[in-house]
CSV table of C-alpha atoms and ligand atoms in Angstrom, one decimal:
chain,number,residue,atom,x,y,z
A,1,UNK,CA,21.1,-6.5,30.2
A,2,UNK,CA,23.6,-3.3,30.3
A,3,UNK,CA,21.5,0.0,29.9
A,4,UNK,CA,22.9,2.6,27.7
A,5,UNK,CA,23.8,5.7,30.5
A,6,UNK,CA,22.0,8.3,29.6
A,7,UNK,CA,24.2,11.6,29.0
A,8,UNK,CA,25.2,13.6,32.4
A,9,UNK,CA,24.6,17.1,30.6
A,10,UNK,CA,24.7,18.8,34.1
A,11,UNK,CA,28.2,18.2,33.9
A,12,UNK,CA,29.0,19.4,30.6
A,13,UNK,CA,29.9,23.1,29.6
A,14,UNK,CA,27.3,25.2,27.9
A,15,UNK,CA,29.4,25.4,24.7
A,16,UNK,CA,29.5,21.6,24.9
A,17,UNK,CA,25.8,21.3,25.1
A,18,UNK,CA,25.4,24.0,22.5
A,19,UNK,CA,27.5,22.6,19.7
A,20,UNK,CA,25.9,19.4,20.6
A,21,UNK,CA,22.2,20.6,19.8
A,22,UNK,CA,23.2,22.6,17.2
A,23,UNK,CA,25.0,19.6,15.1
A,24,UNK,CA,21.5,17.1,15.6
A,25,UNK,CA,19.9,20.4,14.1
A,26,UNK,CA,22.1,20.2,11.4
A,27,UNK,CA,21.9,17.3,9.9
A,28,UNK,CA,18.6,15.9,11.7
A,29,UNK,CA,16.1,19.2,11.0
A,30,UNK,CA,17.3,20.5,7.4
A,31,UNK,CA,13.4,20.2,6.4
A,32,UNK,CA,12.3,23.7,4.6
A,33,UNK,CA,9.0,23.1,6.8
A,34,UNK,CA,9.1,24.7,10.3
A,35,UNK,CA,6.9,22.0,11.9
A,36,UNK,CA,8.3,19.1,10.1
A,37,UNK,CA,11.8,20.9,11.4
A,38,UNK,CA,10.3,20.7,15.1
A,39,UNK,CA,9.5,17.5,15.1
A,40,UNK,CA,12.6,15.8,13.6
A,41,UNK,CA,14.9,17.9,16.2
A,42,UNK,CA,12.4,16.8,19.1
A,43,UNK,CA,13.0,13.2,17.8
A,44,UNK,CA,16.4,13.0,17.9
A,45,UNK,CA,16.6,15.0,20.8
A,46,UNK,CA,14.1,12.9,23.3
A,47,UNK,CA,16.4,9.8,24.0
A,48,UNK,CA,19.5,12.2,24.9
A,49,UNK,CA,17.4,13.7,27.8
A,50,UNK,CA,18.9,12.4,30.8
A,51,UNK,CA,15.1,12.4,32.6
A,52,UNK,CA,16.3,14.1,35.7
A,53,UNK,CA,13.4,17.1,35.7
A,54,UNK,CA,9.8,16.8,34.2
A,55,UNK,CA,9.9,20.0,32.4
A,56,UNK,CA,12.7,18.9,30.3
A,57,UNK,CA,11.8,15.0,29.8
A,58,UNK,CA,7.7,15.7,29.4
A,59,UNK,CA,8.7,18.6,27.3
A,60,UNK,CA,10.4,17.2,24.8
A,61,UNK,CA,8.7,14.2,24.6
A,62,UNK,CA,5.2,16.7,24.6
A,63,UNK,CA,6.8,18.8,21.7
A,64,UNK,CA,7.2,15.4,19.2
A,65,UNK,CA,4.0,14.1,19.7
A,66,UNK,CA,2.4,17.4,19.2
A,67,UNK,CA,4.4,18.3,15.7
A,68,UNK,CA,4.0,14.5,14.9
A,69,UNK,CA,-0.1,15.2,15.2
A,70,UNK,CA,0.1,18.2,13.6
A,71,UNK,CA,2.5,17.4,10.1
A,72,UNK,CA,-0.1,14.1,9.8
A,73,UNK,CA,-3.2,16.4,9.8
A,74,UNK,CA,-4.0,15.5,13.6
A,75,UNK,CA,-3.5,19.4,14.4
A,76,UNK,CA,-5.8,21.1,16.9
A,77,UNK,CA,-6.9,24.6,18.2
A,78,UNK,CA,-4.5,25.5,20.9
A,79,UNK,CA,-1.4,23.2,20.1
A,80,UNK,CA,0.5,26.1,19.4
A,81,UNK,CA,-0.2,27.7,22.3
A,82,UNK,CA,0.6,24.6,24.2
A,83,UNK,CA,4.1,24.3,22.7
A,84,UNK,CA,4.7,27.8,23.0
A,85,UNK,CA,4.1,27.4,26.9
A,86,UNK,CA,6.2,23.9,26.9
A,87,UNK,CA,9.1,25.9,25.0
A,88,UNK,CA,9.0,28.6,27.4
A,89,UNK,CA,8.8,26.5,30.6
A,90,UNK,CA,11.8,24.6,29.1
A,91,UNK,CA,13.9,27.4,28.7
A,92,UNK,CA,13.3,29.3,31.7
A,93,UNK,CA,12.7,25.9,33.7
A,94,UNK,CA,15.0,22.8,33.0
A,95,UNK,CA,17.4,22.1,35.6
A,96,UNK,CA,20.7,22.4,32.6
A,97,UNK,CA,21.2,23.9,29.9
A,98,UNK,CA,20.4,21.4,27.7
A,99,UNK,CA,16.8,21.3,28.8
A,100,UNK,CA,17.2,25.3,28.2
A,101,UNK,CA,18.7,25.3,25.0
A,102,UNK,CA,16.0,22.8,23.1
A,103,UNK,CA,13.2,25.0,24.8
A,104,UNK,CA,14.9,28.0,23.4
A,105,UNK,CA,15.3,26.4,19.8
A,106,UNK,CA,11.6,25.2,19.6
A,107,UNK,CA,10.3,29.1,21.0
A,108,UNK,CA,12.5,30.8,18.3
A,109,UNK,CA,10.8,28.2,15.5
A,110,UNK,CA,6.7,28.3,16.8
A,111,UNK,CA,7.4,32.6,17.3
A,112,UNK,CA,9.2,32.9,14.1
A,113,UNK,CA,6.6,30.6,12.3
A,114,UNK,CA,4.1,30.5,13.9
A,115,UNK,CA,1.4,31.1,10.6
A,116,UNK,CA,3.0,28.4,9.1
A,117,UNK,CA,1.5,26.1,12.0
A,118,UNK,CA,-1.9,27.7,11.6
A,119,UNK,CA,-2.0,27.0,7.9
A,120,UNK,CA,-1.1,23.2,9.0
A,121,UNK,CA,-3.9,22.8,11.7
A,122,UNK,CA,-6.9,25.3,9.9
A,123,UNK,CA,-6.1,24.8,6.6
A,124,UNK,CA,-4.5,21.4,6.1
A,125,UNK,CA,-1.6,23.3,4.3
A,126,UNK,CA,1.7,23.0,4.0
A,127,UNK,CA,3.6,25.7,1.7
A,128,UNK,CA,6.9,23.9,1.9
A,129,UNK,CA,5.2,21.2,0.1
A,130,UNK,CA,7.0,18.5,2.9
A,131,UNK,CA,4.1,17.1,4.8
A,132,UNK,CA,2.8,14.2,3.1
A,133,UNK,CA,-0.8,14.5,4.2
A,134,UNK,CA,-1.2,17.9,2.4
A,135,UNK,CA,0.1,16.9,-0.7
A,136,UNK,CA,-0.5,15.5,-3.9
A,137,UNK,CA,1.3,14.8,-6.3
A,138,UNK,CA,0.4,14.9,-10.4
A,139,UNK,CA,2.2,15.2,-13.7
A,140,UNK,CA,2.2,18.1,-15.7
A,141,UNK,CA,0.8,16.8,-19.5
A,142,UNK,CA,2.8,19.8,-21.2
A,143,UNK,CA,5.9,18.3,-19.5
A,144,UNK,CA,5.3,14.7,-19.4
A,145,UNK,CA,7.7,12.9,-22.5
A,146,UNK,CA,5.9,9.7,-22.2
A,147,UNK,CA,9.1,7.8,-21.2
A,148,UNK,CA,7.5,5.5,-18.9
A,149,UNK,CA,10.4,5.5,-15.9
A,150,UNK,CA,7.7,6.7,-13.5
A,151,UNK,CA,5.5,3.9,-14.1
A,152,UNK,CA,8.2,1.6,-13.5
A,153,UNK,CA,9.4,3.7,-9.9
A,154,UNK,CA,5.9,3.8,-8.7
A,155,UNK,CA,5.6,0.1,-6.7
A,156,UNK,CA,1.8,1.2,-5.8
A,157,UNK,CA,0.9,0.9,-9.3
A,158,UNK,CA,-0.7,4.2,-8.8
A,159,UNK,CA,0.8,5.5,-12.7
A,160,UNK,CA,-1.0,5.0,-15.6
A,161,UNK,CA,0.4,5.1,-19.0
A,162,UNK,CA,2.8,3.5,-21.2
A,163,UNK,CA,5.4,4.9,-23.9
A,164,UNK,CA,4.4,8.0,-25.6
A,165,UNK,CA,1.4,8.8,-23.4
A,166,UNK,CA,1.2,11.5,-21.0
A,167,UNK,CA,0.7,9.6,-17.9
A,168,UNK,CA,-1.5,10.2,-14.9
A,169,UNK,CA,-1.3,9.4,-11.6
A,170,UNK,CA,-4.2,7.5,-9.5
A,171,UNK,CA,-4.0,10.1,-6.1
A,172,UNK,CA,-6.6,7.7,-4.4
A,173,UNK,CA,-3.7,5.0,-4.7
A,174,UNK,CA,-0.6,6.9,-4.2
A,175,UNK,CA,1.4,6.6,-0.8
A,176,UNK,CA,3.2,9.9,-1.6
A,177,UNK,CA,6.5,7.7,-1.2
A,178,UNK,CA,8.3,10.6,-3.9
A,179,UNK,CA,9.9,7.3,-6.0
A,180,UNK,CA,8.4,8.8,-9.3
A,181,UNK,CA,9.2,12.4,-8.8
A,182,UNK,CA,13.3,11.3,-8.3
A,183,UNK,CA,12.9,9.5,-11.1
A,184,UNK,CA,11.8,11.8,-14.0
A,185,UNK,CA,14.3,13.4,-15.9
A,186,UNK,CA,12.0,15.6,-17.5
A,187,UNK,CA,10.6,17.0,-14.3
A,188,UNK,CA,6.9,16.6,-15.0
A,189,UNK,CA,6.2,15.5,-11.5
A,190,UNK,CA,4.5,18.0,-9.2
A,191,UNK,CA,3.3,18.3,-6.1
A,192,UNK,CA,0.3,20.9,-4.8
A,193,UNK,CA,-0.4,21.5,-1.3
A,194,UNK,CA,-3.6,23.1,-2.5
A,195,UNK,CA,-6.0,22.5,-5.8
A,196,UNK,CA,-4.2,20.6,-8.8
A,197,UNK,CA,-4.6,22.0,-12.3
A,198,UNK,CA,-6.9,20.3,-14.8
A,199,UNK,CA,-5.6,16.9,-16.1
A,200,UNK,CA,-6.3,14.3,-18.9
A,201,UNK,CA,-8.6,11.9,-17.0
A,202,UNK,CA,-7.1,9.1,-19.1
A,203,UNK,CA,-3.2,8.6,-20.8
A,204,UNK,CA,-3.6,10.3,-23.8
A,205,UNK,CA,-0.5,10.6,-26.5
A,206,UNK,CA,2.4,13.1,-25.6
A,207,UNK,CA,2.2,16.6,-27.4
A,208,UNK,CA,-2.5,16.6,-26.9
A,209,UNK,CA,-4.0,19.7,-25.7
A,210,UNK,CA,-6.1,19.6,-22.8
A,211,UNK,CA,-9.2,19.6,-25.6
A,212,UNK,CA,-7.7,16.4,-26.7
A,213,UNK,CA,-7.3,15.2,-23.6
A,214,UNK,CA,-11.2,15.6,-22.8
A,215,UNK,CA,-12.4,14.4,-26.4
A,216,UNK,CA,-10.2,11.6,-25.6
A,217,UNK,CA,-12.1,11.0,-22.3
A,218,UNK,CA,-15.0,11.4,-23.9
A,219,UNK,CA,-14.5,8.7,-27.0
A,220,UNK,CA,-13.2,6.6,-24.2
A,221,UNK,CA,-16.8,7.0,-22.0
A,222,UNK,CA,-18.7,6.7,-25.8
A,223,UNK,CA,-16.8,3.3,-26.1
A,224,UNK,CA,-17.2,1.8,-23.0
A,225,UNK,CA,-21.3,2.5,-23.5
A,226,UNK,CA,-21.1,1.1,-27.1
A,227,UNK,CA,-19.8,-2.5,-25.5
A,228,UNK,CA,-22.3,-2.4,-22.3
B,1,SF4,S1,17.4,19.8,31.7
B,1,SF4,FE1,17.1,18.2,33.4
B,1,SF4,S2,16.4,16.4,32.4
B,1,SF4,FE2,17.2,17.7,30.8
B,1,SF4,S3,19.2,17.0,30.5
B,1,SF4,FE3,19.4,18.7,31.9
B,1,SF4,S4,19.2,17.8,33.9
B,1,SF4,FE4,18.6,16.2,32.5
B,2,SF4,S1,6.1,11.8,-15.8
B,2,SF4,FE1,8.2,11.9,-16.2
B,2,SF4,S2,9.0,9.8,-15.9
B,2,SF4,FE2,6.7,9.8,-16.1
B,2,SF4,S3,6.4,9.3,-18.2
B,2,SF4,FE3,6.3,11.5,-18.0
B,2,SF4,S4,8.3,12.2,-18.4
B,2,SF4,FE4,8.5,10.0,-18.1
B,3,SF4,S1,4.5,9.3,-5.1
B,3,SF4,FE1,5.1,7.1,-4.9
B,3,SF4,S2,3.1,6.0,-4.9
B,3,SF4,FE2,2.7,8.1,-5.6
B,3,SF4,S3,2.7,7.9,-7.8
B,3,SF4,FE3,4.8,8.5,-7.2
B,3,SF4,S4,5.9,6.6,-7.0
B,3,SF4,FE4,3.7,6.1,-7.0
């Protein structure tokens, strides 16, 4: 078996190196959500190491795991600090500039958001609405047209309704896969990274108020007890 050579980056020119990094960034980290961000540009970035120095290797390996932990709820006290101190060894530390230049792309991104990380690790938040973990999604009843597309997108079944109800969505069921939301035309698919409004417990027909939608629950409930 022939192993892939690992990029010589001691070699190259700092312009090189540069435009290199700043391409993956690009079009690997375009995420609106500074962690998620972080962790796609430490992903594509770890394999092109060439694993001659610790700091730069261990760093960037270090910096993935620990946005990987943190987007998937995983986040602890003193991660940031952690990657604050990995970015800044890295930049001061790695024997080339490549080692430099991720440490001093991931330093600018924890100091410049760094209260977007705390909301991920204390309060299981993320504003930019990216991190699946944090999210759910719902449909909005004064939106929903009762088309039934999102039903067919969702392949975990997680949508109830059928044409001319205002469909609901099971969250204990959804994968947060994002199939439905591409799907509606109408736009009635939300997601909350905090509380969701309230919402008709069962499909109820397009154009009910949310008093419909509970007296609907409610004959629902009165007519399951009639047949126990
Ligand atoms: S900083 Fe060190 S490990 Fe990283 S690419 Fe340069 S020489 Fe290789
Ligand atoms: S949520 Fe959108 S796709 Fe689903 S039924 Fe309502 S309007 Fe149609
Ligand atoms: S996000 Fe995916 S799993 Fe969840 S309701 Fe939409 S299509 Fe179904």
């Amino acid at each position: 078996m022939v192993l892939k050579e690992r990029e010589q980056w001691k070699e190259k020119s700092v312009d090189e190196i540069k435009d290199f990094i700043s391409n993956v960034y690009e079009k690997e980290a375009k995420s609106p959500c500074p962690v998620d961000r972080l962790k796609a540009l430490s992903d594509s970035l770890r394999r092109k190491s060439c694993g001659e120095c610790v700091i730069c290797r261990e760093g960037i390996l270090q910096l993935s795991v620990l946005t990987e932990s943190i987007t998937q709820g995983g986040g602890r006290e003193g991660d940031i600090d952690v990657i604050s101190e990995i970015s800044q060894d890295m930049s001061i530390g790695s024997g080339c500039d490549f080692g430099r230049e991720v440490g001093k792309i991931a330093k600018d991104i924890i100091e410049s958001e760094r209260e977007q990380f705390e909301r991920h690790i204390k309060r299981k938040r993320c504003d930019a609405l990216v991190c699946k973990n944090f999210i759910t999604y719902y449909i909005s009843p004064e939106a929903c047209t009762g088309c039934n597309q999102c039903a067919k997108a969702c392949k975990a079944e997680s949508i109830k309704g059928s044409n001319g109800l205002i469909h609901i969505i099971d969250s204990a069921s959804c994968t947060k896969c994002g199939d439905c939301e591409l799907t509606c035309e109408s736009g009635a698919i939300l997601k909350s990274s905090t509380s969701v409004p309230n919402l008709p417990t069962i499909p109820v027909p397009v154009g009910s108020t949310p008093s419909d939608s509970s007296q609907g629950s409610l004959m629902s409930q009165r007519r399951r007890r009639r047949s126990e």
